[in-house]
């Protein structure tokens, strides 16, 4: 067999002209990168544990809300009917109080400020959560509008009574999930 002869490309120098190159000094940039990474990690951890303003203002909703005891809401509804039957308030006052109770109940249970919302605003309110709750609130407020605001000769006013309206609001309280 013949020994193979390698030919050296013409652009390369002979091996006696090669010189070793010193290793690049990477220690300082590596330490700087580590320090920056640690600083960023510390900032991320600090931000993760900082209290947020929205969390501080958010109130518990649902079964854990302050106003979640249905018996207390039903007692407030019964008190309106009792005051009306005892002639301490007018029918208009009773309807207005029942509407306020329905809105306050929904506000307490949902955590949304609904106490001063009109029916039109409630219809625009995003349903979210359990849509049945929002539909029941809208229907209750809509049913209370004619007795609360319409003239006495309006057909829906003649059909309604304070006891009937109290039943609508009680139904809202009982069915809210």
Coordinates of C-alpha atoms in Angstrom, one line a residue:
X1 CA 0.0 0.0 0.0
X2 CA 1.0 3.4 -0.7
X3 CA 1.1 6.0 2.0
X4 CA -1.4 8.8 1.5
X5 CA 0.0 12.1 1.1
X6 CA -2.0 15.0 2.3
X7 CA -1.7 18.2 0.5
X8 CA -1.8 21.3 2.5
X9 CA -4.0 24.1 1.2
X10 CA -1.9 27.0 -0.1
X11 CA -3.5 29.5 2.3
X12 CA -2.3 27.8 5.5
X13 CA 1.1 28.3 7.0
X14 CA 3.4 25.6 8.0
X15 CA 3.0 24.2 11.5
X16 CA 6.2 26.0 12.8
X17 CA 4.5 29.4 12.2
X18 CA 1.4 28.6 14.3
X19 CA 1.3 30.4 17.7
X20 CA -1.2 29.7 20.6
X21 CA -3.8 32.5 21.2
X22 CA -4.5 33.4 24.8
X23 CA -8.0 32.3 26.2
X24 CA -10.5 35.1 26.2
X25 CA -11.1 36.8 29.5
X26 CA -14.8 36.0 30.2
X27 CA -14.9 36.0 34.0
X28 CA -15.9 39.7 34.3
X29 CA -18.8 39.7 31.8
X30 CA -20.0 36.4 33.3
X31 CA -20.1 37.9 36.8
X32 CA -21.9 41.0 35.5
X33 CA -24.6 38.7 33.8
X34 CA -25.0 36.8 37.0
X35 CA -25.5 40.0 39.1
X36 CA -28.1 41.3 36.6
X37 CA -30.0 38.0 36.6
X38 CA -30.1 38.0 40.4
X39 CA -31.2 41.6 40.5
X40 CA -34.1 40.8 38.1
X41 CA -35.1 37.7 40.1
X42 CA -35.2 39.8 43.2
X43 CA -37.4 42.4 41.5
X44 CA -39.8 39.7 40.2
X45 CA -40.1 38.1 43.6
X46 CA -40.8 41.5 45.2
X47 CA -43.5 42.4 42.6
X48 CA -45.1 39.0 43.1
X49 CA -45.6 39.6 46.8
X50 CA -46.6 43.3 46.7
X51 CA -50.2 43.9 47.5
X52 CA -52.3 45.3 44.6
X53 CA -54.7 48.1 45.0
X54 CA -57.5 46.2 43.2
X55 CA -57.1 43.3 45.7
X56 CA -57.3 45.7 48.6
X57 CA -60.6 47.2 47.3
X58 CA -62.2 43.9 46.2
X59 CA -64.8 42.6 48.6
X60 CA -65.7 38.9 48.9
X61 CA -68.6 37.9 46.8
X62 CA -71.0 35.0 46.8
X63 CA -71.5 32.8 49.9
X64 CA -68.6 34.5 51.7
X65 CA -69.9 38.0 51.3
X66 CA -71.1 40.0 54.3
X67 CA -74.7 40.1 53.0
X68 CA -74.9 36.4 52.2
X69 CA -77.3 35.4 55.0
X70 CA -80.6 35.0 53.1
X71 CA -82.7 35.1 56.3
X72 CA -81.5 38.6 57.0
X73 CA -82.6 39.7 53.5
X74 CA -85.9 37.9 53.7
X75 CA -86.5 39.7 57.1
X76 CA -85.9 43.0 55.5
X77 CA -88.4 42.2 52.8
X78 CA -90.9 41.1 55.4
X79 CA -90.3 44.4 57.3
X80 CA -91.3 46.4 54.2
X81 CA -94.5 44.4 53.9
X82 CA -95.2 44.8 57.6
X83 CA -94.6 48.5 57.4
X84 CA -97.0 48.8 54.4
X85 CA -99.7 46.7 56.1
X86 CA -99.4 48.8 59.2
X87 CA -99.8 51.9 57.0
X88 CA -96.5 53.4 58.1
X89 CA -95.4 53.6 54.4
X90 CA -97.2 54.1 51.1
X91 CA -97.3 51.6 48.3
X92 CA -94.8 53.8 46.3
X93 CA -92.4 53.8 49.3
X94 CA -92.8 50.0 49.6
X95 CA -92.0 49.4 45.9
X96 CA -89.0 51.7 46.1
X97 CA -87.7 49.9 49.2
X98 CA -88.2 46.5 47.7
X99 CA -86.3 47.6 44.5
X100 CA -83.5 49.0 46.8
X101 CA -83.3 45.7 48.7
X102 CA -83.1 43.7 45.4
X103 CA -80.2 45.9 44.2
X104 CA -78.4 45.9 47.5
X105 CA -78.7 42.1 47.8
X106 CA -77.3 41.6 44.2
X107 CA -74.5 44.1 45.1
X108 CA -73.6 42.2 48.2
X109 CA -73.7 38.8 46.6
X110 CA -71.9 39.8 43.4
X111 CA -69.4 42.4 44.7
X112 CA -70.5 44.9 42.0
X113 CA -71.9 48.3 42.9
X114 CA -75.5 47.9 41.7
X115 CA -77.4 50.0 44.2
X116 CA -78.0 53.0 41.9
X117 CA -78.1 51.3 38.6
X118 CA -81.2 51.8 36.4
X119 CA -82.9 49.0 34.6
X120 CA -81.3 50.1 31.3
X121 CA -77.8 50.0 33.1
X122 CA -78.6 46.6 34.5
X123 CA -79.5 45.4 31.0
X124 CA -76.1 46.5 29.8
X125 CA -74.2 45.0 32.7
X126 CA -72.2 42.0 31.6
X127 CA -73.8 38.8 32.9
X128 CA -70.6 37.0 34.0
X129 CA -70.7 34.3 36.6
X130 CA -74.1 32.6 36.8
X131 CA -76.2 34.2 34.1
X132 CA -79.4 33.1 35.8
X133 CA -78.7 35.5 38.7
X134 CA -78.4 38.5 36.4
X135 CA -81.5 37.5 34.5
X136 CA -83.5 37.1 37.7
X137 CA -82.3 40.5 38.9
X138 CA -83.2 42.2 35.7
X139 CA -86.7 40.6 35.6
X140 CA -87.3 41.5 39.3
X141 CA -86.3 45.2 38.7
X142 CA -88.4 45.3 35.5
X143 CA -91.4 43.9 37.3
X144 CA -91.0 46.5 40.0
X145 CA -90.8 49.4 37.6
X146 CA -94.5 49.7 36.7
X147 CA -95.8 49.6 40.3
X148 CA -93.0 51.9 41.4
X149 CA -93.1 54.5 38.6
X150 CA -96.3 54.1 36.5
X151 CA -99.7 55.8 37.1
X152 CA -102.2 54.0 39.2
X153 CA -104.4 53.2 36.2
X154 CA -101.7 51.3 34.4
X155 CA -102.8 47.7 33.9
X156 CA -99.7 46.2 35.4
X157 CA -100.0 48.4 38.5
X158 CA -103.5 47.2 39.1
X159 CA -102.3 43.6 38.9
X160 CA -99.5 44.1 41.4
X161 CA -99.6 44.5 45.1
X162 CA -96.9 45.1 47.7
X163 CA -97.2 41.4 48.8
X164 CA -96.7 40.3 45.2
X165 CA -93.7 42.5 44.7
X166 CA -92.2 41.3 48.0
X167 CA -92.6 37.8 46.6
X168 CA -90.7 38.7 43.5
X169 CA -87.8 40.0 45.6
X170 CA -87.9 37.1 48.0
X171 CA -87.8 34.7 45.0
X172 CA -84.7 36.6 43.8
X173 CA -83.0 36.1 47.2
X174 CA -84.0 32.4 47.4
X175 CA -82.8 31.5 43.9
X176 CA -79.6 33.4 43.8
X177 CA -76.6 31.0 43.4

